[in-house]
Amino acid sequence: MSTIVNEINELRKQKNAIILAHYYQVPEIQDIADYVGDSLGLAQQAAQTNADMIVFAGVHFMAETAKILNPKKKVVLPDMEAGCSLAASAPEDDFRAFLSKYPDYKVISYINCTAAVKTMSDVICTSGNAVQIVESFPKDAKLIFAPDKNLGGYINRLTGRDMVLCDGTCEVHDILSTEAIIKLKKENPDAKLIAHPECKAAVLELADFVGSTTALLNFTSHDDSQKYIVATETGILHKMQQASPEKSFLIVPSDETCNCNDCPYMKLNTMEKLLKALKNEQPAIELSEDVIEKAKIPIERMLEISAKMGLIK
Ligand code: 13P
Ligand code: SF4
């Protein structure tokens, strides 16, 4: 075992720390994590952990969510610059001004938003429970879905709703190339196309299966195809390949000029930074008591609905 892995193992035992990692982390981090999952699974793990410290190998809004659920615990993020284009698309003041135009609307916010936006939301959702969260409202409810217009549009089409959408996108999923997918499908007629709902509508319409990162992984593990065209971030291939070593996975390129399906924020975390964060207990997430108190309500509502629907245990 490498020195760095040994050091991380030693320190996490000493400090009773848990390492939570998203599927978009580099393989070495996924391999050392106590839990690897999608945003819903990670929020659930954060809500349930008995550890004294959480090392969040993901992006800022995820670590913030873990802090909101564990105000007394230390939550560290190996690189504080690990942001998210969706969270950045809804700055606090702009979001407040946007909501003021819809005073009698309920607000469903995708977990990919800041703690400040969460304080202004009625309920949070992830890509793993968005349909069920939206369907928990009466059919005629006036709803705002923020900040991902691709996921919101997809849920509108699935549920026949007409939610007001914000103008945010995931900079990784939104630019996956439809032309490249069509080309890959022609070259690989035996492959199924699987896509994350953060992709634009034109991609989702072509997909054989649409789901959260965990749902995509589960689909490839249980489905009987041997080949998949994967329209999401590259990190998930590690677990897909581990779960189904005999199958092949083709990642969808973004466009001819760039291979941008590595999330630049997720990939800021490295083993070295993780070790440093564990050792120094820095950089740590700090939030005011007021924000924690208000942001906790819609997150806990999401977890309650998800548990009731059997989406989490
Ligand atoms: P899920 O983890 O819900 O699949 O979302 C993917 C993502 O882009 C997280 O930032
Ligand atoms: Fe945000 Fe997209 Fe990166 Fe996920 S993949 S953290 S949604 S920019």
mmCIF file of C-alpha atoms and ligand atoms in Angstrom:
data_model
loop_
_atom_site.group_PDB
_atom_site.id
_atom_site.type_symbol
_atom_site.label_atom_id
_atom_site.label_comp_id
_atom_site.label_asym_id
_atom_site.label_seq_id
_atom_site.Cartn_x
_atom_site.Cartn_y
_atom_site.Cartn_z
ATOM 1 C CA MET A 1 0.000 0.000 0.000
ATOM 2 C CA SER A 2 1.346 3.462 -0.820
ATOM 3 C CA THR A 3 2.496 5.794 1.968
ATOM 4 C CA ILE A 4 -0.281 8.245 1.261
ATOM 5 C CA VAL A 5 -2.965 5.544 1.582
ATOM 6 C CA ASN A 6 -1.361 4.361 4.842
ATOM 7 C CA GLU A 7 -1.281 7.890 6.227
ATOM 8 C CA ILE A 8 -4.932 8.503 5.319
ATOM 9 C CA ASN A 9 -5.960 5.207 6.924
ATOM 10 C CA GLU A 10 -4.010 5.974 10.086
ATOM 11 C CA LEU A 11 -5.398 9.495 10.435
ATOM 12 C CA ARG A 12 -9.011 8.629 9.727
ATOM 13 C CA LYS A 13 -8.889 5.977 12.462
ATOM 14 C CA GLN A 14 -7.203 8.335 14.919
ATOM 15 C CA LYS A 15 -9.691 11.154 14.257
ATOM 16 C CA ASN A 16 -12.790 8.982 13.797
ATOM 17 C CA ALA A 17 -13.243 10.590 10.369
ATOM 18 C CA ILE A 18 -15.370 9.365 7.472
ATOM 19 C CA ILE A 19 -14.446 9.961 3.829
ATOM 20 C CA LEU A 20 -17.499 10.533 1.623
ATOM 21 C CA ALA A 21 -16.816 10.619 -2.113
ATOM 22 C CA HIS A 22 -18.911 11.361 -5.176
ATOM 23 C CA TYR A 23 -18.637 9.057 -8.204
ATOM 24 C CA TYR A 24 -16.974 11.868 -10.155
ATOM 25 C CA GLN A 25 -13.862 11.757 -7.961
ATOM 26 C CA VAL A 26 -10.660 10.257 -9.353
ATOM 27 C CA PRO A 27 -10.458 6.439 -8.956
ATOM 28 C CA GLU A 28 -7.832 6.586 -6.129
ATOM 29 C CA ILE A 29 -10.184 8.697 -4.008
ATOM 30 C CA GLN A 30 -13.174 6.447 -4.776
ATOM 31 C CA ASP A 31 -11.089 3.437 -3.762
ATOM 32 C CA ILE A 32 -10.140 4.864 -0.378
ATOM 33 C CA ALA A 33 -13.550 6.366 0.507
ATOM 34 C CA ASP A 34 -15.782 4.897 3.226
ATOM 35 C CA TYR A 35 -18.734 5.578 0.959
ATOM 36 C CA VAL A 36 -19.015 6.465 -2.734
ATOM 37 C CA GLY A 37 -22.371 7.611 -4.043
ATOM 38 C CA ASP A 38 -24.562 10.117 -5.819
ATOM 39 C CA SER A 39 -25.797 13.329 -4.233
ATOM 40 C CA LEU A 40 -28.778 11.643 -2.558
ATOM 41 C CA GLY A 41 -26.738 8.775 -1.121
ATOM 42 C CA LEU A 42 -24.102 11.210 0.112
ATOM 43 C CA ALA A 43 -26.681 13.424 1.837
ATOM 44 C CA GLN A 44 -28.166 10.354 3.493
ATOM 45 C CA GLN A 45 -24.748 9.141 4.659
ATOM 46 C CA ALA A 46 -23.953 12.604 6.017
ATOM 47 C CA ALA A 47 -27.271 12.613 7.899
ATOM 48 C CA GLN A 48 -26.544 9.230 9.496
ATOM 49 C CA THR A 49 -22.838 9.229 10.282
ATOM 50 C CA ASN A 50 -21.446 8.812 13.803
ATOM 51 C CA ALA A 51 -18.001 10.022 12.757
ATOM 52 C CA ASP A 52 -16.527 13.115 14.443
ATOM 53 C CA MET A 53 -15.238 14.554 11.198
ATOM 54 C CA ILE A 54 -16.396 14.359 7.572
ATOM 55 C CA VAL A 55 -13.895 14.639 4.741
ATOM 56 C CA PHE A 56 -16.017 15.454 1.722
ATOM 57 C CA ALA A 57 -14.433 14.415 -1.543
ATOM 58 C CA GLY A 58 -16.870 16.220 -3.774
ATOM 59 C CA VAL A 59 -17.800 19.838 -4.396
ATOM 60 C CA HIS A 60 -18.650 22.771 -2.133
ATOM 61 C CA PHE A 61 -22.463 22.486 -2.114
ATOM 62 C CA MET A 62 -22.149 18.825 -1.070
ATOM 63 C CA ALA A 63 -19.835 19.614 1.833
ATOM 64 C CA GLU A 64 -22.152 22.479 2.825
ATOM 65 C CA THR A 65 -25.099 20.064 2.880
ATOM 66 C CA ALA A 66 -23.101 17.725 5.125
ATOM 67 C CA LYS A 67 -22.304 20.650 7.464
ATOM 68 C CA ILE A 68 -25.959 21.733 7.579
ATOM 69 C CA LEU A 69 -26.880 18.204 8.643
ATOM 70 C CA ASN A 70 -23.969 18.071 11.140
ATOM 71 C CA PRO A 71 -23.467 21.562 12.555
ATOM 72 C CA LYS A 72 -21.338 20.317 15.450
ATOM 73 C CA LYS A 73 -18.977 18.246 13.293
ATOM 74 C CA LYS A 74 -15.969 19.383 11.380
ATOM 75 C CA VAL A 75 -16.588 19.091 7.629
ATOM 76 C CA VAL A 76 -13.566 19.572 5.396
ATOM 77 C CA LEU A 77 -13.374 19.876 1.619
ATOM 78 C CA PRO A 78 -9.919 19.079 0.186
ATOM 79 C CA ASP A 79 -10.115 22.018 -2.237
ATOM 80 C CA MET A 80 -12.344 25.009 -1.423
ATOM 81 C CA GLU A 81 -12.286 26.011 -5.094
ATOM 82 C CA ALA A 82 -14.338 22.909 -5.940
ATOM 83 C CA GLY A 83 -17.508 24.752 -6.944
ATOM 84 C CA CYS A 84 -20.274 23.930 -9.404
ATOM 85 C CA SER A 85 -21.625 25.869 -12.397
ATOM 86 C CA LEU A 86 -25.195 25.149 -11.268
ATOM 87 C CA ALA A 87 -24.644 26.559 -7.776
ATOM 88 C CA ALA A 88 -22.850 29.553 -9.324
ATOM 89 C CA SER A 89 -25.807 30.231 -11.642
ATOM 90 C CA ALA A 90 -28.035 31.221 -8.706
ATOM 91 C CA PRO A 91 -26.296 33.879 -6.574
ATOM 92 C CA GLU A 92 -28.212 34.715 -3.379
ATOM 93 C CA ASP A 93 -29.423 38.220 -4.309
ATOM 94 C CA ASP A 94 -30.371 37.325 -7.888
ATOM 95 C CA PHE A 95 -32.280 34.320 -6.636
ATOM 96 C CA ARG A 96 -34.158 36.403 -4.053
ATOM 97 C CA ALA A 97 -35.070 38.938 -6.770
ATOM 98 C CA PHE A 98 -36.197 36.111 -9.078
ATOM 99 C CA LEU A 99 -38.428 34.614 -6.357
ATOM 100 C CA SER A 100 -40.021 37.979 -5.619
ATOM 101 C CA LYS A 101 -41.693 37.761 -9.050
ATOM 102 C CA TYR A 102 -43.480 34.559 -7.972
ATOM 103 C CA PRO A 103 -44.736 35.263 -4.446
ATOM 104 C CA ASP A 104 -47.284 32.420 -4.261
ATOM 105 C CA TYR A 105 -45.040 29.698 -5.731
ATOM 106 C CA LYS A 106 -43.428 26.790 -3.879
ATOM 107 C CA VAL A 107 -39.694 26.453 -4.505
ATOM 108 C CA ILE A 108 -38.033 23.119 -5.299
ATOM 109 C CA SER A 109 -34.258 23.487 -5.468
ATOM 110 C CA TYR A 110 -31.847 20.968 -6.869
ATOM 111 C CA ILE A 111 -29.252 20.132 -4.210
ATOM 112 C CA ASN A 112 -26.621 21.696 -6.528
ATOM 113 C CA CYS A 113 -27.180 25.163 -5.033
ATOM 114 C CA THR A 114 -25.672 27.246 -2.246
ATOM 115 C CA ALA A 115 -26.791 27.085 1.389
ATOM 116 C CA ALA A 116 -28.255 30.596 0.916
ATOM 117 C CA VAL A 117 -30.500 29.346 -1.913
ATOM 118 C CA LYS A 118 -31.500 26.377 0.232
ATOM 119 C CA THR A 119 -32.742 28.783 2.941
ATOM 120 C CA MET A 120 -35.164 30.222 0.339
ATOM 121 C CA SER A 121 -36.440 26.792 -0.787
ATOM 122 C CA ASP A 122 -39.404 24.711 0.361
ATOM 123 C CA VAL A 123 -37.774 21.406 -0.476
ATOM 124 C CA ILE A 124 -34.510 20.149 -1.969
ATOM 125 C CA CYS A 125 -34.230 17.377 -4.541
ATOM 126 C CA THR A 126 -31.485 15.455 -6.285
ATOM 127 C CA SER A 127 -31.468 13.756 -9.669
ATOM 128 C CA GLY A 128 -32.272 10.525 -7.778
ATOM 129 C CA ASN A 129 -35.568 11.727 -6.312
ATOM 130 C CA ALA A 130 -36.648 14.769 -8.370
ATOM 131 C CA VAL A 131 -39.745 13.062 -9.842
ATOM 132 C CA GLN A 132 -40.990 11.919 -6.428
ATOM 133 C CA ILE A 133 -40.289 15.292 -4.801
ATOM 134 C CA VAL A 134 -42.170 17.138 -7.559
ATOM 135 C CA GLU A 135 -45.031 14.608 -7.426
ATOM 136 C CA SER A 136 -45.335 15.162 -3.657
ATOM 137 C CA PHE A 137 -46.995 18.484 -4.553
ATOM 138 C CA PRO A 138 -50.619 18.637 -5.783
ATOM 139 C CA LYS A 139 -50.998 18.525 -9.589
ATOM 140 C CA ASP A 140 -52.134 22.162 -9.721
ATOM 141 C CA ALA A 141 -49.415 23.517 -7.384
ATOM 142 C CA LYS A 142 -47.490 26.533 -8.649
ATOM 143 C CA LEU A 143 -43.873 25.434 -8.608
ATOM 144 C CA ILE A 144 -40.457 26.901 -9.276
ATOM 145 C CA PHE A 145 -37.637 24.483 -10.084
ATOM 146 C CA ALA A 146 -34.123 25.840 -9.572
ATOM 147 C CA PRO A 147 -31.411 26.062 -10.747
ATOM 148 C CA ASP A 148 -31.029 23.306 -13.415
ATOM 149 C CA LYS A 149 -33.211 24.032 -16.449
ATOM 150 C CA ASN A 150 -32.287 20.709 -18.105
ATOM 151 C CA LEU A 151 -33.315 18.573 -15.125
ATOM 152 C CA GLY A 152 -36.360 20.793 -14.511
ATOM 153 C CA GLY A 153 -37.422 20.540 -18.170
ATOM 154 C CA TYR A 154 -36.992 16.771 -18.085
ATOM 155 C CA ILE A 155 -39.175 16.503 -14.949
ATOM 156 C CA ASN A 156 -41.775 18.822 -16.514
ATOM 157 C CA ARG A 157 -41.975 16.515 -19.533
ATOM 158 C CA LEU A 158 -42.141 13.364 -17.373
ATOM 159 C CA THR A 159 -44.793 14.631 -14.989
ATOM 160 C CA GLY A 160 -46.797 16.874 -17.334
ATOM 161 C CA ARG A 161 -46.122 19.851 -15.050
ATOM 162 C CA ASP A 162 -45.321 23.393 -16.034
ATOM 163 C CA MET A 163 -42.807 24.397 -13.366
ATOM 164 C CA VAL A 164 -41.087 27.754 -13.775
ATOM 165 C CA LEU A 165 -37.425 27.001 -14.497
ATOM 166 C CA CYS A 166 -34.310 28.960 -13.616
ATOM 167 C CA ASP A 167 -31.619 29.418 -16.224
ATOM 168 C CA GLY A 168 -28.810 27.257 -14.803
ATOM 169 C CA THR A 169 -26.972 24.348 -16.393
ATOM 170 C CA CYS A 170 -24.204 21.945 -15.505
ATOM 171 C CA GLU A 171 -21.269 23.046 -17.638
ATOM 172 C CA VAL A 172 -20.178 19.416 -18.057
ATOM 173 C CA HIS A 173 -23.448 17.741 -19.039
ATOM 174 C CA ASP A 174 -24.919 20.635 -21.010
ATOM 175 C CA ILE A 175 -22.234 20.496 -23.689
ATOM 176 C CA LEU A 176 -22.219 16.762 -24.392
ATOM 177 C CA SER A 177 -22.499 16.575 -28.155
ATOM 178 C CA THR A 178 -25.668 15.227 -29.776
ATOM 179 C CA GLU A 179 -23.778 14.802 -33.073
ATOM 180 C CA ALA A 180 -21.129 12.688 -31.347
ATOM 181 C CA ILE A 181 -23.863 10.543 -29.773
ATOM 182 C CA ILE A 182 -25.575 9.960 -33.102
ATOM 183 C CA LYS A 183 -22.197 9.003 -34.620
ATOM 184 C CA LEU A 184 -21.404 6.637 -31.707
ATOM 185 C CA LYS A 185 -24.863 5.058 -31.967
ATOM 186 C CA LYS A 186 -24.342 4.439 -35.715
ATOM 187 C CA GLU A 187 -20.906 2.922 -35.125
ATOM 188 C CA ASN A 188 -22.175 0.813 -32.186
ATOM 189 C CA PRO A 189 -25.729 -0.274 -32.984
ATOM 190 C CA ASP A 190 -25.563 -2.847 -30.169
ATOM 191 C CA ALA A 191 -24.849 -0.203 -27.492
ATOM 192 C CA LYS A 192 -27.477 1.376 -25.256
ATOM 193 C CA LEU A 193 -27.329 5.113 -24.607
ATOM 194 C CA ILE A 194 -27.585 6.045 -20.914
ATOM 195 C CA ALA A 195 -27.704 9.686 -19.834
ATOM 196 C CA HIS A 196 -27.757 11.868 -16.743
ATOM 197 C CA PRO A 197 -30.784 14.225 -16.578
ATOM 198 C CA GLU A 198 -28.466 17.255 -16.396
ATOM 199 C CA CYS A 199 -27.934 16.685 -20.167
ATOM 200 C CA LYS A 200 -29.911 18.801 -22.603
ATOM 201 C CA ALA A 201 -33.292 17.620 -23.930
ATOM 202 C CA ALA A 202 -31.933 16.569 -27.356
ATOM 203 C CA VAL A 203 -29.588 14.066 -25.648
ATOM 204 C CA LEU A 204 -32.218 12.788 -23.200
ATOM 205 C CA GLU A 205 -34.660 12.150 -26.061
ATOM 206 C CA LEU A 206 -32.154 9.772 -27.659
ATOM 207 C CA ALA A 207 -31.423 7.884 -24.415
ATOM 208 C CA ASP A 208 -32.502 4.308 -23.620
ATOM 209 C CA PHE A 209 -32.226 5.104 -19.913
ATOM 210 C CA VAL A 210 -32.018 8.365 -17.965
ATOM 211 C CA GLY A 211 -31.048 8.487 -14.296
ATOM 212 C CA SER A 212 -28.896 9.793 -11.478
ATOM 213 C CA THR A 213 -25.316 8.583 -11.252
ATOM 214 C CA THR A 214 -26.318 5.704 -8.950
ATOM 215 C CA ALA A 215 -29.269 4.814 -11.184
ATOM 216 C CA LEU A 216 -26.980 4.713 -14.250
ATOM 217 C CA LEU A 217 -24.531 2.464 -12.401
ATOM 218 C CA ASN A 218 -27.327 0.136 -11.228
ATOM 219 C CA PHE A 219 -28.778 0.025 -14.729
ATOM 220 C CA THR A 220 -25.502 -1.117 -16.292
ATOM 221 C CA SER A 221 -25.008 -3.733 -13.540
ATOM 222 C CA HIS A 222 -28.427 -5.341 -14.000
ATOM 223 C CA ASP A 223 -29.191 -4.787 -17.678
ATOM 224 C CA ASP A 224 -28.299 -7.506 -20.200
ATOM 225 C CA SER A 225 -26.539 -5.335 -22.826
ATOM 226 C CA GLN A 226 -22.799 -5.645 -23.231
ATOM 227 C CA LYS A 227 -22.045 -2.109 -24.402
ATOM 228 C CA TYR A 228 -23.128 1.363 -23.272
ATOM 229 C CA ILE A 229 -22.693 4.892 -24.560
ATOM 230 C CA VAL A 230 -22.409 6.894 -21.356
ATOM 231 C CA ALA A 231 -23.566 10.535 -21.396
ATOM 232 C CA THR A 232 -22.235 11.833 -18.111
ATOM 233 C CA GLU A 233 -19.007 12.686 -16.278
ATOM 234 C CA THR A 234 -16.125 10.246 -16.778
ATOM 235 C CA GLY A 235 -15.650 9.391 -13.066
ATOM 236 C CA ILE A 236 -18.582 6.967 -13.036
ATOM 237 C CA LEU A 237 -16.787 4.644 -15.488
ATOM 238 C CA HIS A 238 -14.547 3.431 -12.648
ATOM 239 C CA LYS A 239 -17.432 1.847 -10.728
ATOM 240 C CA MET A 240 -19.255 0.732 -13.893
ATOM 241 C CA GLN A 241 -16.201 -1.117 -15.105
ATOM 242 C CA GLN A 242 -15.597 -2.619 -11.633
ATOM 243 C CA ALA A 243 -19.209 -3.823 -11.387
ATOM 244 C CA SER A 244 -19.274 -5.223 -14.943
ATOM 245 C CA PRO A 245 -15.710 -5.994 -16.063
ATOM 246 C CA GLU A 246 -16.962 -7.925 -19.109
ATOM 247 C CA LYS A 247 -18.946 -4.959 -20.499
ATOM 248 C CA SER A 248 -17.665 -1.996 -22.488
ATOM 249 C CA PHE A 249 -18.417 1.656 -21.870
ATOM 250 C CA LEU A 250 -18.009 4.453 -24.391
ATOM 251 C CA ILE A 251 -17.948 7.965 -22.980
ATOM 252 C CA VAL A 252 -19.673 10.692 -25.009
ATOM 253 C CA PRO A 253 -17.250 13.440 -26.049
ATOM 254 C CA SER A 254 -18.273 17.076 -25.540
ATOM 255 C CA ASP A 255 -17.336 18.452 -28.942
ATOM 256 C CA GLU A 256 -14.492 18.260 -31.434
ATOM 257 C CA THR A 257 -12.329 20.783 -29.623
ATOM 258 C CA CYS A 258 -12.469 19.593 -26.062
ATOM 259 C CA ASN A 259 -12.874 16.523 -23.946
ATOM 260 C CA CYS A 260 -14.663 18.383 -21.216
ATOM 261 C CA ASN A 261 -16.594 15.590 -19.565
ATOM 262 C CA ASP A 262 -14.256 15.684 -16.602
ATOM 263 C CA CYS A 263 -15.878 18.074 -14.124
ATOM 264 C CA PRO A 264 -13.135 20.674 -13.523
ATOM 265 C CA TYR A 265 -14.377 21.207 -9.946
ATOM 266 C CA MET A 266 -14.746 17.573 -8.905
ATOM 267 C CA LYS A 267 -11.310 16.849 -10.305
ATOM 268 C CA LEU A 268 -9.637 19.551 -8.179
ATOM 269 C CA ASN A 269 -9.560 17.088 -5.280
ATOM 270 C CA THR A 270 -6.465 14.893 -5.143
ATOM 271 C CA MET A 271 -5.170 12.275 -2.696
ATOM 272 C CA GLU A 272 -2.519 14.749 -1.528
ATOM 273 C CA LYS A 273 -5.106 17.453 -0.797
ATOM 274 C CA LEU A 274 -7.340 14.896 0.913
ATOM 275 C CA LEU A 275 -4.510 13.825 3.215
ATOM 276 C CA LYS A 276 -3.671 17.457 3.989
ATOM 277 C CA ALA A 277 -7.306 18.266 4.797
ATOM 278 C CA LEU A 278 -7.561 15.261 7.099
ATOM 279 C CA LYS A 279 -4.297 16.163 8.813
ATOM 280 C CA ASN A 280 -4.903 19.921 9.228
ATOM 281 C CA GLU A 281 -8.707 19.717 9.576
ATOM 282 C CA GLN A 282 -8.773 22.506 7.010
ATOM 283 C CA PRO A 283 -10.210 23.906 4.813
ATOM 284 C CA ALA A 284 -13.387 23.559 6.860
ATOM 285 C CA ILE A 285 -16.936 24.580 5.948
ATOM 286 C CA GLU A 286 -18.251 27.391 8.165
ATOM 287 C CA LEU A 287 -21.879 28.529 8.094
ATOM 288 C CA SER A 288 -23.870 30.794 10.382
ATOM 289 C CA GLU A 289 -26.348 29.221 12.804
ATOM 290 C CA ASP A 290 -29.166 31.077 11.093
ATOM 291 C CA VAL A 291 -28.304 29.676 7.641
ATOM 292 C CA ILE A 292 -27.929 26.174 9.072
ATOM 293 C CA GLU A 293 -31.273 26.345 10.824
ATOM 294 C CA LYS A 294 -33.135 27.576 7.727
ATOM 295 C CA ALA A 295 -31.338 25.419 5.141
ATOM 296 C CA LYS A 296 -31.836 22.269 7.198
ATOM 297 C CA ILE A 297 -35.635 22.378 6.856
ATOM 298 C CA PRO A 298 -35.878 21.737 3.051
ATOM 299 C CA ILE A 299 -33.035 19.170 3.164
ATOM 300 C CA GLU A 300 -34.712 17.191 5.939
ATOM 301 C CA ARG A 301 -38.016 17.430 4.071
ATOM 302 C CA MET A 302 -36.276 15.856 1.053
ATOM 303 C CA LEU A 303 -34.845 13.044 3.197
ATOM 304 C CA GLU A 304 -38.257 12.393 4.799
ATOM 305 C CA ILE A 305 -40.037 12.185 1.422
ATOM 306 C CA SER A 306 -37.254 9.976 0.020
ATOM 307 C CA ALA A 307 -37.506 7.595 2.989
ATOM 308 C CA LYS A 308 -41.309 7.473 2.697
ATOM 309 C CA MET A 309 -40.996 6.638 -1.025
ATOM 310 C CA GLY A 310 -38.442 3.908 -0.279
ATOM 311 C CA LEU A 311 -35.670 5.732 -2.165
ATOM 312 C CA ILE A 312 -33.425 5.642 0.891
ATOM 313 C CA LYS A 313 -33.438 3.443 3.972
HETATM 314 P P1 13P B 1 -26.066 12.998 -8.963
HETATM 315 O O1 13P B 1 -25.004 12.768 -7.962
HETATM 316 O O2 13P B 1 -27.392 13.270 -8.317
HETATM 317 O O3 13P B 1 -26.147 11.943 -9.997
HETATM 318 O O4 13P B 1 -25.692 14.372 -9.706
HETATM 319 C C1 13P B 1 -24.573 14.439 -10.505
HETATM 320 C C2 13P B 1 -23.827 15.684 -10.360
HETATM 321 O O5 13P B 1 -23.528 16.354 -11.303
HETATM 322 C C3 13P B 1 -23.402 16.068 -9.040
HETATM 323 O O6 13P B 1 -22.798 17.282 -9.086
HETATM 324 FE FE1 SF4 B 2 -21.651 20.892 -10.933
HETATM 325 FE FE2 SF4 B 2 -21.800 19.639 -13.248
HETATM 326 FE FE3 SF4 B 2 -19.577 19.479 -11.847
HETATM 327 FE FE4 SF4 B 2 -21.775 18.210 -10.990
HETATM 328 S S1 SF4 B 2 -20.639 17.784 -12.862
HETATM 329 S S2 SF4 B 2 -20.377 19.477 -9.763
HETATM 330 S S3 SF4 B 2 -23.359 19.633 -11.674
HETATM 331 S S4 SF4 B 2 -20.436 21.359 -12.743
#
